[in-house]
XYZ file of C-alpha atoms in Angstrom:
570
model
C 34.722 17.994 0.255
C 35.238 15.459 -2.682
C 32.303 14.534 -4.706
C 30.702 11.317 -3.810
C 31.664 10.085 -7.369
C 34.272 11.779 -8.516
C 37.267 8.821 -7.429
C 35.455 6.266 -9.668
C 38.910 5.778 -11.910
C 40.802 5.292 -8.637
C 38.747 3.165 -6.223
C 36.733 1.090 -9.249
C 38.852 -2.450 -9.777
C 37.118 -5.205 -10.536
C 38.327 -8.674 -8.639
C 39.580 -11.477 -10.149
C 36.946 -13.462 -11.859
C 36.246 -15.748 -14.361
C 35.665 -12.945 -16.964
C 38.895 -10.738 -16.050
C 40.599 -14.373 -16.943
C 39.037 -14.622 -20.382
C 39.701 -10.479 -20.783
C 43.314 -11.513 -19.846
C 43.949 -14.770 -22.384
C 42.223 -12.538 -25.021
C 44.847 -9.736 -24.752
C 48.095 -12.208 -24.261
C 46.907 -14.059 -27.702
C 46.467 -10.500 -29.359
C 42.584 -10.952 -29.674
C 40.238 -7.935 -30.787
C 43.355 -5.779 -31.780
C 44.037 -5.598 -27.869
C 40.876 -3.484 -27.324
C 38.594 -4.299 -24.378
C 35.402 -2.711 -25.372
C 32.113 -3.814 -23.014
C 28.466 -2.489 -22.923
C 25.937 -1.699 -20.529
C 22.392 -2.397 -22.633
C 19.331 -1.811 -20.129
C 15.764 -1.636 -21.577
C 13.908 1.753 -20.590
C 10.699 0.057 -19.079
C 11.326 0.579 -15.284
C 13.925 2.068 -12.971
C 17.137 0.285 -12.778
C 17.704 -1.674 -9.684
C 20.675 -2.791 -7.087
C 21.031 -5.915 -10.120
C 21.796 -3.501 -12.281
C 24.157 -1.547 -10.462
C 26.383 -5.004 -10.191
C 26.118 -4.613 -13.798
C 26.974 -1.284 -14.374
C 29.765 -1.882 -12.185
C 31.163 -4.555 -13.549
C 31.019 -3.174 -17.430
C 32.004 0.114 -16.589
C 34.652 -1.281 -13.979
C 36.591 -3.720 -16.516
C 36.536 -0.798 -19.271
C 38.136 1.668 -16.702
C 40.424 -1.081 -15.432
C 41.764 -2.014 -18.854
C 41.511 1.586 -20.465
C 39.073 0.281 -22.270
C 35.504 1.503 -23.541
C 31.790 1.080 -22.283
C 28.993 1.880 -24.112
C 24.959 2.847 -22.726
C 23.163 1.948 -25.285
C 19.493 1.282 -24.373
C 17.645 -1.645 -25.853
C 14.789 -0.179 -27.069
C 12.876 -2.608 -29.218
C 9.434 -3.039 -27.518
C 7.844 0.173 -27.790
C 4.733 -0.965 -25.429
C 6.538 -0.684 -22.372
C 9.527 2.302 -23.198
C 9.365 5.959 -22.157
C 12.091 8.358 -22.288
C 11.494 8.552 -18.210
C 13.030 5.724 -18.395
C 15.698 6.704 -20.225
C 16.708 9.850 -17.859
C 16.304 7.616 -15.071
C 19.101 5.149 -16.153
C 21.479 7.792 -17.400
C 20.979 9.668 -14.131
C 21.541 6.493 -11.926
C 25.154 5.318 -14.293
C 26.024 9.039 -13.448
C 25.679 8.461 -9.950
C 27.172 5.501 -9.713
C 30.175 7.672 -11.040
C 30.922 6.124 -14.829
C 30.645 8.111 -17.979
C 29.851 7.289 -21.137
C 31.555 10.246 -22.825
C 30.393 9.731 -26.266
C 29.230 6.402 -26.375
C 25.483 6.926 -25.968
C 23.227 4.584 -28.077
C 20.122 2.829 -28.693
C 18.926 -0.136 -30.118
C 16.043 1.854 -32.502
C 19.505 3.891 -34.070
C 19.889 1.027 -35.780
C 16.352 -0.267 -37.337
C 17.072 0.180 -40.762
C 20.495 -1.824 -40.590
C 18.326 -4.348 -38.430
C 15.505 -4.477 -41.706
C 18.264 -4.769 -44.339
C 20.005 -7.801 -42.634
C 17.000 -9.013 -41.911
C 16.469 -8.992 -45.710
C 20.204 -10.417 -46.220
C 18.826 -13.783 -44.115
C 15.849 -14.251 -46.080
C 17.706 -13.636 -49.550
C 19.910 -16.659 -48.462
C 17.495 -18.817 -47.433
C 18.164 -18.636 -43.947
C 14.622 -16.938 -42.732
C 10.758 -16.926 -43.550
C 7.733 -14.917 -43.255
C 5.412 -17.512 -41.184
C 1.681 -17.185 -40.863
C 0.963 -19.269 -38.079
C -0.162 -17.378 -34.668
C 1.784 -16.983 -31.379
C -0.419 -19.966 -29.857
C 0.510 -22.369 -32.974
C 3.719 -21.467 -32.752
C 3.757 -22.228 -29.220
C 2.318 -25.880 -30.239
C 4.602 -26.666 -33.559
C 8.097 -25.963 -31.007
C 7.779 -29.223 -29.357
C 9.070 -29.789 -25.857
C 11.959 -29.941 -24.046
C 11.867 -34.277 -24.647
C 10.682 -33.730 -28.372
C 11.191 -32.241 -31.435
C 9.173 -29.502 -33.077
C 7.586 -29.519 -36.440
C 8.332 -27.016 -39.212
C 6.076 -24.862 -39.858
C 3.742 -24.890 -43.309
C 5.145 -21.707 -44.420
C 8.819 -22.329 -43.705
C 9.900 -23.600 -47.173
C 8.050 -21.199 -48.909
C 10.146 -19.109 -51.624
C 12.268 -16.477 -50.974
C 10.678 -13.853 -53.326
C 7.500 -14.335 -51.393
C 8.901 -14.265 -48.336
C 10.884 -10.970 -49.005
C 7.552 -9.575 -50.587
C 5.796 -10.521 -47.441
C 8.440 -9.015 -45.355
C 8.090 -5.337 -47.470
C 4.347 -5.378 -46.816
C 4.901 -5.797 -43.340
C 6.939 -3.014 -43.470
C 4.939 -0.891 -45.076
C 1.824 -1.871 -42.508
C -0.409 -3.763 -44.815
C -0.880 -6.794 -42.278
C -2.383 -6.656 -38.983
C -0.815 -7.132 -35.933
C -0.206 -11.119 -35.202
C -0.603 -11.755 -38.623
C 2.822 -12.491 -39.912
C 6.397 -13.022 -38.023
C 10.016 -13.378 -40.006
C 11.816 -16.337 -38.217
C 14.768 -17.600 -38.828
C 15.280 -21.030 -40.292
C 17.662 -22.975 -38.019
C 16.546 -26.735 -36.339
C 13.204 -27.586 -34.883
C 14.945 -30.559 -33.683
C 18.095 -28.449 -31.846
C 18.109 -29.931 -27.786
C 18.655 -25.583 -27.441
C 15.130 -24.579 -27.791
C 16.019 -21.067 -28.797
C 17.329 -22.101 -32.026
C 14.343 -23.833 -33.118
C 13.220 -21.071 -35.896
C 13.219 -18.338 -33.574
C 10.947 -15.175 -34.200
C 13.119 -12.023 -35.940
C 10.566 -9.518 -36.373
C 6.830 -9.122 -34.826
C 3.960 -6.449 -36.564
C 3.840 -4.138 -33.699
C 1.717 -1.004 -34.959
C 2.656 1.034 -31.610
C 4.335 4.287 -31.766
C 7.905 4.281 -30.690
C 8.709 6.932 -27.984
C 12.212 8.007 -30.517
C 11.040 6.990 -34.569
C 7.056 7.615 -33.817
C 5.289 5.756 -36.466
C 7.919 5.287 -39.163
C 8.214 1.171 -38.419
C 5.015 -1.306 -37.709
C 7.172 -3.534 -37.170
C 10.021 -4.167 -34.487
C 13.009 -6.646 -34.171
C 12.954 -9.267 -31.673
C 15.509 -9.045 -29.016
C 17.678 -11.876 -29.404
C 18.393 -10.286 -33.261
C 18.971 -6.854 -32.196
C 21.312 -7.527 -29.037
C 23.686 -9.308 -31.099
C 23.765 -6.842 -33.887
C 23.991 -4.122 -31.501
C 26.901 -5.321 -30.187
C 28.704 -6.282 -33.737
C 28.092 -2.914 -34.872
C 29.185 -1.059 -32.318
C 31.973 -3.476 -31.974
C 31.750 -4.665 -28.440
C 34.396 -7.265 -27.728
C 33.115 -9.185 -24.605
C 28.820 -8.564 -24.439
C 28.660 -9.574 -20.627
C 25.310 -10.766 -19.278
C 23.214 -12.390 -16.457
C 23.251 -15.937 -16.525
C 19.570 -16.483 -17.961
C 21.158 -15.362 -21.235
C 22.882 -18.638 -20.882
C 20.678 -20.289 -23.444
C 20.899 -16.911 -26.147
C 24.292 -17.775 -26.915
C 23.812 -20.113 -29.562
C 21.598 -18.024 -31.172
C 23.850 -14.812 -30.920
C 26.440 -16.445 -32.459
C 24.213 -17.745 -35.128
C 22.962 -14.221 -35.726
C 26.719 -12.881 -36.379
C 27.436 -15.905 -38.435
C 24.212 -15.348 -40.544
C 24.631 -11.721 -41.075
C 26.631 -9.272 -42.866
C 27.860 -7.325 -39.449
C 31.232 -5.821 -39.545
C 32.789 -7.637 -36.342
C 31.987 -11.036 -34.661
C 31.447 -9.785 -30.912
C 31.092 -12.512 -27.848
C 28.879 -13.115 -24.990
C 30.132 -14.162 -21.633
C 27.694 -14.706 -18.869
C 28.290 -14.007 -15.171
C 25.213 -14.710 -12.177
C 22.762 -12.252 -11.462
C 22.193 -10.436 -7.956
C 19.490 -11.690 -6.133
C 19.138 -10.579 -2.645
C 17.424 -11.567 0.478
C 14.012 -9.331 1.308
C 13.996 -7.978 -1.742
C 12.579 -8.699 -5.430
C 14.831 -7.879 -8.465
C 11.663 -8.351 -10.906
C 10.625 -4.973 -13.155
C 7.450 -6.180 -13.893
C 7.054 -7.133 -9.981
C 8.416 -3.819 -8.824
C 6.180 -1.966 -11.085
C 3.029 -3.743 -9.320
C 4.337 -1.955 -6.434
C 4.396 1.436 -7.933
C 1.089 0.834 -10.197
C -0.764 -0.040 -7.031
C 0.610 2.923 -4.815
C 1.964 -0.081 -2.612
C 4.997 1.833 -2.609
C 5.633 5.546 -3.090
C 7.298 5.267 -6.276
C 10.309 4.626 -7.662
C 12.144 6.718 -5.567
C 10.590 5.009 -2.422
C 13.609 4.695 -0.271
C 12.230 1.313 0.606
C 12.801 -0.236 -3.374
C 15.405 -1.965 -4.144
C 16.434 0.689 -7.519
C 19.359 3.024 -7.676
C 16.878 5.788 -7.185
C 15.171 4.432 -3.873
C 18.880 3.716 -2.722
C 19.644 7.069 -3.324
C 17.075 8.512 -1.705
C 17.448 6.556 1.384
C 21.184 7.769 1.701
C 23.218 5.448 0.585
C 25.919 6.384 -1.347
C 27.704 5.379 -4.614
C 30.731 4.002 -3.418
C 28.912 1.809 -1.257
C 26.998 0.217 -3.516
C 30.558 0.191 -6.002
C 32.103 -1.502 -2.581
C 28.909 -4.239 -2.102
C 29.171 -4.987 -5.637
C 32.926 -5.623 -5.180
C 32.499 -7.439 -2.132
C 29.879 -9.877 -3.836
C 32.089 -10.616 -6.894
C 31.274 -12.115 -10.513
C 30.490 -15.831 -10.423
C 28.743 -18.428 -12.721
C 26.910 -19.471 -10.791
C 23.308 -18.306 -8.993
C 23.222 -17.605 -5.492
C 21.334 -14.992 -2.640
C 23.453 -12.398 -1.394
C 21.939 -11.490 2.325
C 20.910 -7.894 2.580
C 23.097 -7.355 5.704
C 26.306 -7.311 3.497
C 25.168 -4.069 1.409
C 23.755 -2.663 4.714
C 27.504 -3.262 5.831
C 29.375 -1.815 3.080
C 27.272 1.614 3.931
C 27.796 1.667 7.518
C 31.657 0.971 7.002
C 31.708 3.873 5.243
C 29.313 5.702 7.357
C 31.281 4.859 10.394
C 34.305 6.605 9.153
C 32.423 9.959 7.499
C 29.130 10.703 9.255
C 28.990 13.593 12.120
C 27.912 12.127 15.197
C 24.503 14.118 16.742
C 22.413 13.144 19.234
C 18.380 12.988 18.374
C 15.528 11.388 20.357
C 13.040 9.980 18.190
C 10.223 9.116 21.120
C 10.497 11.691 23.680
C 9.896 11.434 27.222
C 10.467 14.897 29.164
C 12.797 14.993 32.240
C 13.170 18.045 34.465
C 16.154 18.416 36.203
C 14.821 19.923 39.446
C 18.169 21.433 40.580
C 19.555 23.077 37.449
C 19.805 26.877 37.656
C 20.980 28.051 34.682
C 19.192 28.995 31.625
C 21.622 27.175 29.458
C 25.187 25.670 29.739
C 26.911 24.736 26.591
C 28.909 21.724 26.553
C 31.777 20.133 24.266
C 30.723 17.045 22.343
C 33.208 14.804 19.425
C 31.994 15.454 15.968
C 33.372 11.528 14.619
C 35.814 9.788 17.105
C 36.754 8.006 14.146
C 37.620 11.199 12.267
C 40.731 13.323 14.381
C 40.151 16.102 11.910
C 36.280 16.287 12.688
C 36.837 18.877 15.952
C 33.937 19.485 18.092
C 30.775 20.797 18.628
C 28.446 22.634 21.258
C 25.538 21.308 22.721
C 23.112 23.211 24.526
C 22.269 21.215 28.259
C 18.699 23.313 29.960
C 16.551 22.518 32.726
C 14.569 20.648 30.423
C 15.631 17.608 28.291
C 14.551 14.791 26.226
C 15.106 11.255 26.912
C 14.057 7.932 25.141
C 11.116 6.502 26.604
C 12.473 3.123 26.246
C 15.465 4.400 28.085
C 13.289 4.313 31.432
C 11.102 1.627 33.189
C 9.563 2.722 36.330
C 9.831 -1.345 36.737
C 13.095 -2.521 35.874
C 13.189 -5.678 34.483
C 16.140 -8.124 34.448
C 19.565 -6.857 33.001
C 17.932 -3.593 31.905
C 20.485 -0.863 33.515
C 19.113 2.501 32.500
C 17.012 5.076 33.965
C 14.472 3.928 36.605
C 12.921 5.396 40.141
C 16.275 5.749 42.154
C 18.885 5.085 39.703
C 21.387 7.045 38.594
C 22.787 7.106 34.636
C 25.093 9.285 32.641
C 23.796 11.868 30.173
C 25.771 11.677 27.299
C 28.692 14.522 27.135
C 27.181 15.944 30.276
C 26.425 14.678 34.045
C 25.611 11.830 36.042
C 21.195 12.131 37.053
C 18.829 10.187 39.133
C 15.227 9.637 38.819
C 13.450 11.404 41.876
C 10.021 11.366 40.872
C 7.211 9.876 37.733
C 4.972 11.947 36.473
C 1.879 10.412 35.612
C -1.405 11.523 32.689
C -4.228 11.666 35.760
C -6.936 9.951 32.795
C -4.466 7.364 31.737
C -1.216 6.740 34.112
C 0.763 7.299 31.409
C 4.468 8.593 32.348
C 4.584 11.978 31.211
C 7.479 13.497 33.102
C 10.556 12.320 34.782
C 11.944 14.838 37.853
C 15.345 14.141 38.073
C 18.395 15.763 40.147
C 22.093 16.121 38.135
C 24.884 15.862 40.168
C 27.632 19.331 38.636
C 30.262 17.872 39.863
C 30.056 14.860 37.114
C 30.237 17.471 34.275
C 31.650 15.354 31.331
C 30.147 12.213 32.344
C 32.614 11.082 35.075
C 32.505 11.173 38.984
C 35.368 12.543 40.984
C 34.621 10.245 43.792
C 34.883 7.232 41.182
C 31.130 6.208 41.665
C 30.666 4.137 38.625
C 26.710 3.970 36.633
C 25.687 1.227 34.114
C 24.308 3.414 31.575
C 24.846 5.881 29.420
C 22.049 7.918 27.598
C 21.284 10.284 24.900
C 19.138 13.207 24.917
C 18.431 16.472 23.603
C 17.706 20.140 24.763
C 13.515 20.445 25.442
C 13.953 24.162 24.926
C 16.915 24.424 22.502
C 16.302 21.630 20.927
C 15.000 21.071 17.096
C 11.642 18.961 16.325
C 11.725 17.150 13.235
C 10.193 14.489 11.504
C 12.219 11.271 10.915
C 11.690 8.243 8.787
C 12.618 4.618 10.011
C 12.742 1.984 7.659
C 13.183 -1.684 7.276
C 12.829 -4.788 4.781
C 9.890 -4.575 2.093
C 9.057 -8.108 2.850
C 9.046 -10.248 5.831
C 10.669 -12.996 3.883
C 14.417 -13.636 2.439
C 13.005 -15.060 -0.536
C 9.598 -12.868 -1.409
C 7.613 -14.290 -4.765
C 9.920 -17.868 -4.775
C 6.592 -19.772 -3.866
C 4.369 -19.811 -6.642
C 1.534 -20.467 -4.531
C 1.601 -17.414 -2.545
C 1.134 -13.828 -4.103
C 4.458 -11.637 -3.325
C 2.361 -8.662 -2.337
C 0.954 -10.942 0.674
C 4.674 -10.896 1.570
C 4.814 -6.596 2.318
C 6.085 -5.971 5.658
C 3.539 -4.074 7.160
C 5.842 -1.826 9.107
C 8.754 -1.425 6.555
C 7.869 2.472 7.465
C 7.326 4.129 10.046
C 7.002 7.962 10.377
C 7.787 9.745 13.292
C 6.410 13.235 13.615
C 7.467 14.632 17.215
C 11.142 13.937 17.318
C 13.804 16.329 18.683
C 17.045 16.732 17.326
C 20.217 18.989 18.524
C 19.586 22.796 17.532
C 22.781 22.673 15.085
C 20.471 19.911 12.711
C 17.503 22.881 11.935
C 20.615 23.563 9.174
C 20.900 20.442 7.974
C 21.428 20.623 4.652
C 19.313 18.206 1.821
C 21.454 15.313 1.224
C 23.815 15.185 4.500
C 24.269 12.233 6.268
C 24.911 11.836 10.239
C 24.986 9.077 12.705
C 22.308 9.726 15.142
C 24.072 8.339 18.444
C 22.679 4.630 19.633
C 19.801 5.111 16.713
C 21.420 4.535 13.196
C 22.554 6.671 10.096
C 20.094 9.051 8.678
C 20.149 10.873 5.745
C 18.479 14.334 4.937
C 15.555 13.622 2.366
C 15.981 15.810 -0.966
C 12.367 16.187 -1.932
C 10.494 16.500 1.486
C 13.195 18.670 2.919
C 12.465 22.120 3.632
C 15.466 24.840 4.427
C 15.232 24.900 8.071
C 12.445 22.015 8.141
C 15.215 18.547 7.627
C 13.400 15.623 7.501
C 15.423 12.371 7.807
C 15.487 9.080 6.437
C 17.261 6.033 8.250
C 19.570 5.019 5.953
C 20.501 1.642 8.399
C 20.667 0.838 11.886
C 23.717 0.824 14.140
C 23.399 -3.161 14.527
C 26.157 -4.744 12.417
C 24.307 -8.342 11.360
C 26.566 -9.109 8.977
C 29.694 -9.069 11.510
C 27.210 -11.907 13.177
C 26.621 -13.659 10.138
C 30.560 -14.310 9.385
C 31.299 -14.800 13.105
C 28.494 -17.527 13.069
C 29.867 -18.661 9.437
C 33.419 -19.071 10.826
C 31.991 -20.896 14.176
């Protein structure tokens, strides 16, 4: 059995886009010595999410495509909000996603003190200043979007004080808020990043990798830039917020002494529909145990994916699917719920389970057990077949019987006779009712042995055709059923309605009395099978217990994105 991302250099190729086009006129006019050399730069203060991935598979992608290079290199300026969890996190989920770094591991804090020296370099040439006015004047002397700022009072002030300022911050002797370097560009500029822009902030928080050496820390719009000249990245691809940061990347390169001139190319981000792509947001969740975690298979990160069974090359074939375009737009959730059910479809065991029991007793069955032959994956030749124990005693659905029909509903009721999968035709002889309650308890049913199989010699005909399990033989289990976070395709887009009102109360549901075919009490943590007419589940890898499977619903048979383009093409 292959590895599920171990094909990564075969099956990762990015489609044509606007960026492969650039990547393409570089390399036919002999640009960047013919080296393609991307970068993925998260920031370790949350998990990476589904956004990322598109990301990841995009930098990674175009490096593998082109034999080129991609770097990890975390951006790890703002010590506040960074933890090395983080970091594991993200270098487990790029793993898993199947691309490797090799040797190309980096962060933004190995490079502080070339940071502080051409941050020097700028204010020796007149090009930045130690201000003294606080974030809120600041805020004021920018000006708006329909007029210009004002300089600040301290912006022509010599250089010698400046860089003497600039040492002292340094070396901790002003308090935080006190002093900022900015760079001296145009409070006039229509681009309101590039009116004197903050360099450096006193920050007198220990950082998670240099502890307490620097008090001060480099704004990210200097340090991305930098990064990327100094490791020599040749196309810096971001998310099209970064739109705006151009300008003042390139002024950055022009402005210091960095030993390449890299470029930033922006592509749109992922957003999709029932789902929030916001750290901060998605940390509310965790901080207020409104999730379980990370990890919950419910979020939207590469962990919580994971978890909930989806697999790599799904994700690599949504984020191919979905593309690389300029411009912003809502992906709907059903296309990544395709991509792993297309897969699914084609790899995942067939079992039967029944997740709310009802009990039927076939009233005429003699034996103790008969074993019968069921298909392991119809869509799989080489998947052979299995034995499934049939006994006096089975589960059913309970939604698979109404004791009053309604309209068009075809399967087991008083009288009528159904097909059990992979075994015989039955009919409903008698409801058993609770004596307190007249709740159905029991079904008595009769089986007819000459429909072994699930087909009548005489050529009667039935409407329906159910699944069930073994009472006796049979495994119980605990199963998981999940659904959308939120009950709306755009969660948080109103500001005047808090995203957490927008939880779906029943995105989980745990069921604790399911039965599932004897050969699943081996299922091993991290298998996937399609539990017939339910959905694909996936064996959870922390509440798992050998012997004791408990299952996640990865997604439900229902294909809604087939719907979707069938309605799109009507």
């Amino acid at each position: 059995m292959k590895k599920e991302n171990e094909v990564i250099g075969l099956e990762t190729k990015v489609p044509p886009n606007f960026i492969k086009n650039i990547i393409d006129k570089d390399l036919s006019e002999g640009k960047n010595d013919g080296r393609v050399h991307t970068r993925f730069p998260p920031e370790p203060n949350g998990y990476l999410h589904i956004g990322h991935a598109k990301s990841i598979c995009l930098n990674f992608g175009l490096a593998i495509e082109y034999k080129g290079k991609c770097n990890l290199r975390f951006d790890d300026t703002n010590p506040e909000t960074e933890d090395m969890e983080y970091v594991e996190s993200i270098k487990s989920d790029v793993r898993w996603l199947g691309f490797d770094w090799e040797d190309r591991l980096y962060f933004a804090s190995d490079y502080f003190d070339k940071f502080y020296e051409f941050a020097e370099h700028m204010i020796t040439n007149g090009v930045a200043y130690v201000c003294e006015l606080d974030e809120e004047e600041i805020r004021e002397y920018r000006g708006t979007v329909k007029e210009p700022g004002k300089h600040s009072p301290y912006r022509d002030r010599p250089i010698e004080e400046s860089l003497r300022l600039f040492r002292e911050m340094r070396d901790g002797k002003h308090p935080n808020g006190s002093l900022t370097l900015r760079a001296k560009i145009d409070m006039a500029a229509a681009n309101m990043k590039m009116r004197d822009p903050l360099i450096y902030r006193i920050r007198k928080v220990s950082h998670y990798r240099t502890g307490d050496k620097w008090p001060i820390y480099p704004m990210y719009d200097y340090a991305h830039p930098v990064s990327d000249a100094l490791e020599g990245i040749t196309h810096s691809i971001c998310t099209l917020e970064f739109d705006n940061n151009r300008e003042l990347y390139d002024w950055f390169l022009e402005h210091t002494p960095v030993p390449y001139i890299s470029h930033q190319y922006e592509f749109a981000r992922l957003n999709l529909t029932y789902t929030i792509m916001s750290k901060r947001r998605l940390l509310t969740l965790v901080e207020e145990n409104r999730v379980d975690g990370w990890d919950d298979p419910r979020m939207p990160t590469i962990s919580g994916l994971r978890r909930r069974g989806y697999t790599p090359s799904s994700i690599r074939a949504f984020a191919e699917r979905i593309g690389v375009a300029k411009n912003d737009s809502i992906v709907d959730i059903a296309l990544l719920e395709y991509c792993i059910r297309e897969e699914l479809n084609k790899t995942a065991e067939r079992v039967m389970a029944v997740l709310r029991p009802l009990k039927v007793v076939i009233t005429n069955f003699e034996e103790e057990v008969e074993y019968l032959e069921a298909i392991n994956n119809p869509e799989d030749p080489e998947a052979g077949t299995r034995k499934i124990p049939f006994t006096k005693e089975i589960y059913i659905e309970q939604e698979d019987f109404q004791e009053v029909p309604q309209s068009k509903f075809f399967r087991l009721a008083p009288g009528r006779e159904v097909r059990l999968r992979y075994a015989y035709f039955i009919k409903c002889e008698k409801v058993i009712k609770d004596e307190n309650t007249g709740e159905i308890i029991e079904l008595h049913c009769t089986y007819d042995k000459e429909t072994r199989g699930g087909s009548a010699p005489d050529g009667r005909r039935v409407k329906a055709t159910l699944h069930w399990v073994s009472a006796t033989e049979g495994v119980k289990s605990t199963v998981r059923l999940y659904d959308h976070l939120f009950t709306v395709p755009d969660p948080g887009s109103d500001p005047n309605i808090d995203f957490l009102d927008q939880l779906n109360p029943t995105s989980l549901e745990v069921l604790d009395n399911c039965y599932l075919e004897p050969s699943l009490k081996e299922a091993k943590r991290g298998e996937r099978y399609q539990f017939e007419r339910q959905g694909y589940f996936f064996v959870d890898p922390i509440d798992s217990e050998d012997g004791k499977p408990v299952f996640n619903r990865i997604v439900t048979l229902k294909d809604t994105w087939a719907k979707i383009q069938k309605k799109s093409k009507a």
